Each structure stands twice: as structure tokens, then as C-alpha cells.
Coordinates of C-alpha atoms and ligand atoms in Angstrom, one line a residue:
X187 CA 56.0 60.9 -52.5
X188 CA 53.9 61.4 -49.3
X189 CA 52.2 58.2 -47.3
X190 CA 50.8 59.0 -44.6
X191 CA 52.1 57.1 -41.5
X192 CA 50.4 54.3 -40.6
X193 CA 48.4 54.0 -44.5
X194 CA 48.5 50.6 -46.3
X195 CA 48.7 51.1 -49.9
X196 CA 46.6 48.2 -51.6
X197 CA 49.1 45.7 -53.0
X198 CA 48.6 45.1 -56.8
X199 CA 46.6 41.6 -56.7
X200 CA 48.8 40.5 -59.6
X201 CA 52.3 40.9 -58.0
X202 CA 54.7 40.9 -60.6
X203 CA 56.8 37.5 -60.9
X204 CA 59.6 37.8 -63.4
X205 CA 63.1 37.4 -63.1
X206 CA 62.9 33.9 -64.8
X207 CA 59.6 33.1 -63.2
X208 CA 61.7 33.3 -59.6
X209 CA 60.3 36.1 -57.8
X210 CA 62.8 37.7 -55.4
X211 CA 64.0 40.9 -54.4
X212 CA 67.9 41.5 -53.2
X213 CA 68.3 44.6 -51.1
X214 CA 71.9 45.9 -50.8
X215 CA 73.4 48.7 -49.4
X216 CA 76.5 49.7 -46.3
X217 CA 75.7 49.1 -43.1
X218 CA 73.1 51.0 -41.5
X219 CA 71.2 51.7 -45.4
X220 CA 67.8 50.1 -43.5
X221 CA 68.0 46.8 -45.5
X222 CA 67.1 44.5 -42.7
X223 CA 63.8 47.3 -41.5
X224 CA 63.2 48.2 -45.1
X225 CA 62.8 44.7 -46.2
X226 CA 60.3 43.5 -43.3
X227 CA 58.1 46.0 -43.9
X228 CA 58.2 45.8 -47.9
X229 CA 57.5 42.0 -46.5
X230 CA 54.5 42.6 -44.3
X231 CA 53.0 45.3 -47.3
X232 CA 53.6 42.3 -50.0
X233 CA 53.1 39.4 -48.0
X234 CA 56.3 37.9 -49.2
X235 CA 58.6 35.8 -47.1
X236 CA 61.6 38.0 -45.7
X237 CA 65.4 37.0 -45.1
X238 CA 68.2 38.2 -43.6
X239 CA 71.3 36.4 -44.9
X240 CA 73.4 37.4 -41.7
X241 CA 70.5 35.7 -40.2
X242 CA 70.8 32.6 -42.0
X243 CA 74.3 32.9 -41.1
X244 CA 73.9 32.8 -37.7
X245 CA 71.7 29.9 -37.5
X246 CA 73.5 27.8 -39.8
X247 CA 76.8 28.6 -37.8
X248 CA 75.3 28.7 -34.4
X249 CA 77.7 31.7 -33.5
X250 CA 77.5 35.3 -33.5
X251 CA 78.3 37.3 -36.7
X252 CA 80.9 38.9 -34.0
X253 CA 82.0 35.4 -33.3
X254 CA 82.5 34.1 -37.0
X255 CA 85.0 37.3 -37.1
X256 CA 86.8 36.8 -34.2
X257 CA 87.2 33.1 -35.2
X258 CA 87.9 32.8 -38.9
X259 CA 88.6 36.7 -40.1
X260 CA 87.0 38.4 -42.2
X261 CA 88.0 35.8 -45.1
X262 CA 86.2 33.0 -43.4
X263 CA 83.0 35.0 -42.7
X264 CA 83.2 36.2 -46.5
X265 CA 83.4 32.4 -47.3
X266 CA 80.7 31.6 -45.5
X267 CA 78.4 34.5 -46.9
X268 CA 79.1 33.3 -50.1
X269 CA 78.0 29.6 -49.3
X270 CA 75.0 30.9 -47.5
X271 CA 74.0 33.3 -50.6
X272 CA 74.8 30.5 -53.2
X273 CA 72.0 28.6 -50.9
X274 CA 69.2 31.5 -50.8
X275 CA 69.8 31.7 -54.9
X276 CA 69.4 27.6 -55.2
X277 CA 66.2 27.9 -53.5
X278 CA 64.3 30.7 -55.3
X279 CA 61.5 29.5 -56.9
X280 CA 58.1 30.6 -57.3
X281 CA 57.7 31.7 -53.7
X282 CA 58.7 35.3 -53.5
X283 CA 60.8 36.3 -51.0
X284 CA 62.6 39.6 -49.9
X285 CA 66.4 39.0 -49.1
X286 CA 68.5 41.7 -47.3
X287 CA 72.5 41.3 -47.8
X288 CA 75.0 42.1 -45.5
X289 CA 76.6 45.3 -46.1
X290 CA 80.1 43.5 -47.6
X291 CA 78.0 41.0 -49.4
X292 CA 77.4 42.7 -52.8
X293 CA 81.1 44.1 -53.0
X294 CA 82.2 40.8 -53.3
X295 CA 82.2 40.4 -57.0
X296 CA 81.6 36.2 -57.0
X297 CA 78.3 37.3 -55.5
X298 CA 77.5 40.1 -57.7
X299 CA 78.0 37.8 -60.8
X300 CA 75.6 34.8 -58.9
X301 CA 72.8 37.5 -58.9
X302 CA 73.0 39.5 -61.5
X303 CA 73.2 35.6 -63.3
X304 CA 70.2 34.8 -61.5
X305 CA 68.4 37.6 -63.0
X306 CA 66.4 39.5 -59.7
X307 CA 66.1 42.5 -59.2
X308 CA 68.4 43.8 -57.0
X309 CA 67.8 47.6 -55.0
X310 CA 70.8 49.6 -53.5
X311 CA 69.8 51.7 -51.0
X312 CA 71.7 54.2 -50.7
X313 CA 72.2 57.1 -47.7
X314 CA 75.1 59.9 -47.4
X315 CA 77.6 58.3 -45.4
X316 CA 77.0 60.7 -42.1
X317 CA 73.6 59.8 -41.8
X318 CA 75.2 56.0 -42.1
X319 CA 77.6 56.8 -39.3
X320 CA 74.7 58.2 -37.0
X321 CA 71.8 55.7 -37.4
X322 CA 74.6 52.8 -37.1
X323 CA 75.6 54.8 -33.8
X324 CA 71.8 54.5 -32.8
X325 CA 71.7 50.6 -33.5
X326 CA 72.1 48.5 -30.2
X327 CA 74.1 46.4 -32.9
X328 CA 77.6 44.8 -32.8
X329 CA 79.5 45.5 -36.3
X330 CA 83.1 43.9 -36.4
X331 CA 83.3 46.4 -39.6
X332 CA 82.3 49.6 -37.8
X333 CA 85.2 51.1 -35.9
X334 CA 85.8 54.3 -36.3
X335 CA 84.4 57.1 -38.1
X336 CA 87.6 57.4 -40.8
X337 CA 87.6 53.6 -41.4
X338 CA 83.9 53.6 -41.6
X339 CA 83.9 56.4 -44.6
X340 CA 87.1 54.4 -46.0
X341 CA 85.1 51.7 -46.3
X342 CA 81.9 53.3 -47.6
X343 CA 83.8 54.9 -50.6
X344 CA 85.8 51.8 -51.6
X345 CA 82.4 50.1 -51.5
X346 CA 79.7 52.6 -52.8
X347 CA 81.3 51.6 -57.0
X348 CA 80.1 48.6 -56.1
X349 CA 76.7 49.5 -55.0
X350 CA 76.5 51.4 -57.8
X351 CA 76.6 48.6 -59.9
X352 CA 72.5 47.5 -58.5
X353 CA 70.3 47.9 -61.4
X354 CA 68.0 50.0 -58.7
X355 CA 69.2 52.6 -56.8
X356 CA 66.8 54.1 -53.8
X357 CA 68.2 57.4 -52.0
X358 CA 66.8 56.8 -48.3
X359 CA 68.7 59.9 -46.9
X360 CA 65.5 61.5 -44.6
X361 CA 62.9 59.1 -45.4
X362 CA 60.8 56.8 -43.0
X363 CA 61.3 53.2 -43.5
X364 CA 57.7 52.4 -44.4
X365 CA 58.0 55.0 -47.2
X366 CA 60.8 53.8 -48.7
X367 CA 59.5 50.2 -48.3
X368 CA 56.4 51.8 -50.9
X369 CA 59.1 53.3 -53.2
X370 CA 60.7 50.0 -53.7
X371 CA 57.2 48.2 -54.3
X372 CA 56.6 51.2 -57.2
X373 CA 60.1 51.0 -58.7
X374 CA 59.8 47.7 -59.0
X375 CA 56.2 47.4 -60.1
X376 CA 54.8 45.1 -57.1
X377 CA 52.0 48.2 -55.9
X378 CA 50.3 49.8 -59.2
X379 CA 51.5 53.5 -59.2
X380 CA 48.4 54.5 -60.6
X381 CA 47.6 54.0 -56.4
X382 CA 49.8 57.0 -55.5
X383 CA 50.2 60.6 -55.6
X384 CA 54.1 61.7 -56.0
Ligands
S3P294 C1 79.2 43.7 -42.8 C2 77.9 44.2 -42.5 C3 77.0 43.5 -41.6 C4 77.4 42.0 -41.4 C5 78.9 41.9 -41.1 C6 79.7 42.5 -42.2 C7 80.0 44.5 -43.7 O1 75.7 43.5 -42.0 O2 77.2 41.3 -42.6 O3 79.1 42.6 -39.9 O4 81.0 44.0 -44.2 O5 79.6 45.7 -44.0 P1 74.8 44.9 -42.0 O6 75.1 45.6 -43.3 O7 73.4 44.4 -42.0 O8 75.2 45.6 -40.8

């Protein structure tokens, strides 16, 4: 697919909203994949609302993701994930909205089974693990979960069957975020494709 930097493809006027009449898009993915980039600017192309759960997470707990670690453990902020994603689900309605998960989120199989119950699409995007490793590295971003390079690729492969799992899968390995944000709008139908030259 080329887009030229910069072009605004037009937006099909009649957005799809299925899913059970809840229009929603889940983007999942290990750390580093681009969820949080990827969905604002899938946001700004569709006009849709955008969330970040971590986000949510933050305000709700008025503490750092770093400091919900250091605190409760990884158990407690996977508790709390799960809360906060049980919320975003109970309010989807006919509102869109883009929603990027955490990168443990989706390997957490209670909160595979709320989504895939809830019917939305949901869009892995995917990256070899290097190029993880280095855009992570170029992120001004604490990670409790990112330590070192060997527990970072443990964790990738004990996670990716997981990912896998996503009805969508977008490879994002050399790509610029506003082009993958397009590719996800034509997988899933929400820019006409007619629109694009591949
Ligand atoms: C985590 C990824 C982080 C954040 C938390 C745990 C993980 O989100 O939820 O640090 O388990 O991979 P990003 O994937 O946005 O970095």
C-alpha cells in the first residue's frame, strides 16, 4: 500500500457499526507494537473517540503504572486492568471508540473471553521482536515489564500465541504509523478500498 505522508484518505461516510450495534475497535499487541500512536491517528482519520486503558488506569488510580507495580505486583495491576477493561466493555455503545490495550492485557485469558464475548473486532499488531526491543529503547517510557533484552524476547514468545489468537492480525514491521493506521481502517472496512491503490 503507498500513502503519501501527510494524505487524508476520505473516510467512508457510512462507517461501519457492527459488532452488535457497539462500534469499537480493540488494538492489541507487546509493548512497543504502536497501539497507543496507531490508534490516535486511526482516531483523528475516523473521528472516533480514542482510549488508552493504561490511561484509564492511571487516572482511576491516581498513581503511575510504575507505581501500581511497585505497590501491588504485577497480580494487583493485572486485577486492576481487568476491572478497568470490564468498565471500557460496559460502556460501548453506539459511540465508536478506538481502545488500545496494554501489552499484558490480551494474554490474560479472562479478558480475551470478555471481548471476544463482546463481539469487536479486535487487531493484533504485530512487529519482529528486535524492532520491538529498539523502538521501546527509543520511547522516553517507563516499562516495569521491559528489563532486559532476554526477558523481553521471553516474554514476547510466551505471549505472541496469545496475540495470535486476534481475529486481525497487522504486520507493522517498517511501516509509518499513519499507514498502518489506513491499513486497519481497510481491513476492517471503516475507509472504502475502492479509495486506494495497493
Ligand atoms: C505491560 C505493558 C504496558 C503496561 C504495563 C504492562 C505489559 O503497556 O500496560 O507496563 O505487560 O506488557 P504498553 O504495551 O502500552 O507498553
Amino acid at each position: 500500500m503507498r500513502i503519501r505522508p501527510g494524505s487524508r484518505p476520505e473516510v467512508n461516510s457510512s462507517v461501519r457499526r457492527d459488532a452488535g450495534g457497539k462500534s469499537a475497535v480493540f488494538l492489541i499487541g507487546f509493548m512497543g507494537a504502536g497501539k497507543t500512536s496507531v490508534g490516535q491517528a486511526l482516531s483523528r482519520r475516523l473521528g472516533w473517540r480514542f482510549e488508552d486503558l493504561d490511561e484509564r488506569i492511571t487516572a482511576r488510580a491516581g498513581r503511575t503504572i510504575e507505581q501500581i507495580f511497585r505497590e501491588v505486583g504485577e497480580p494487583g495491576f493485572r486485577s486492576i486492568e481487568s476491572a478497568a477493561l470490564q468498565e471500557v466493555v460496559s460502556e460501548l455503545g453506539p459511540s465508536p471508540r478506538i481502545v488500545a490495550l496494554g501489552g499484558g492485557a490480551y494474554a490474560q485469558a479472562e479478558n480475551a473471553r470478555l471481548l471476544e464475548r463482546a463481539g469487536v473486532p479486535i487487531v493484533f499488531l504485530d512487529a519482529p521482536v528486535e524492532e520491538l526491543w529498539r523502538r521501546c529503547a527509543q520511547q522516553d517510557l517507563e516499562r516495569p515489564l521491559r528489563r532486559d533484552e532476554q526477558q523481553f524476547r521471553r516474554l514476547y514468545q510466551e505471549r505472541r500465541p496469545h496475540y495470535r489468537k486476534a481475529p486481525w492480525r497487522i504486520e507493522t514491521s517498517g511501516k509509518d504509523i499513519e499507514s498502518i493506521a489506513v491499513e486497519v481502517a481497510l481491513k476492517l472496512g471503516f475507509i472504502p478500498r475502492a479509495n486506494h491503490k495497493e
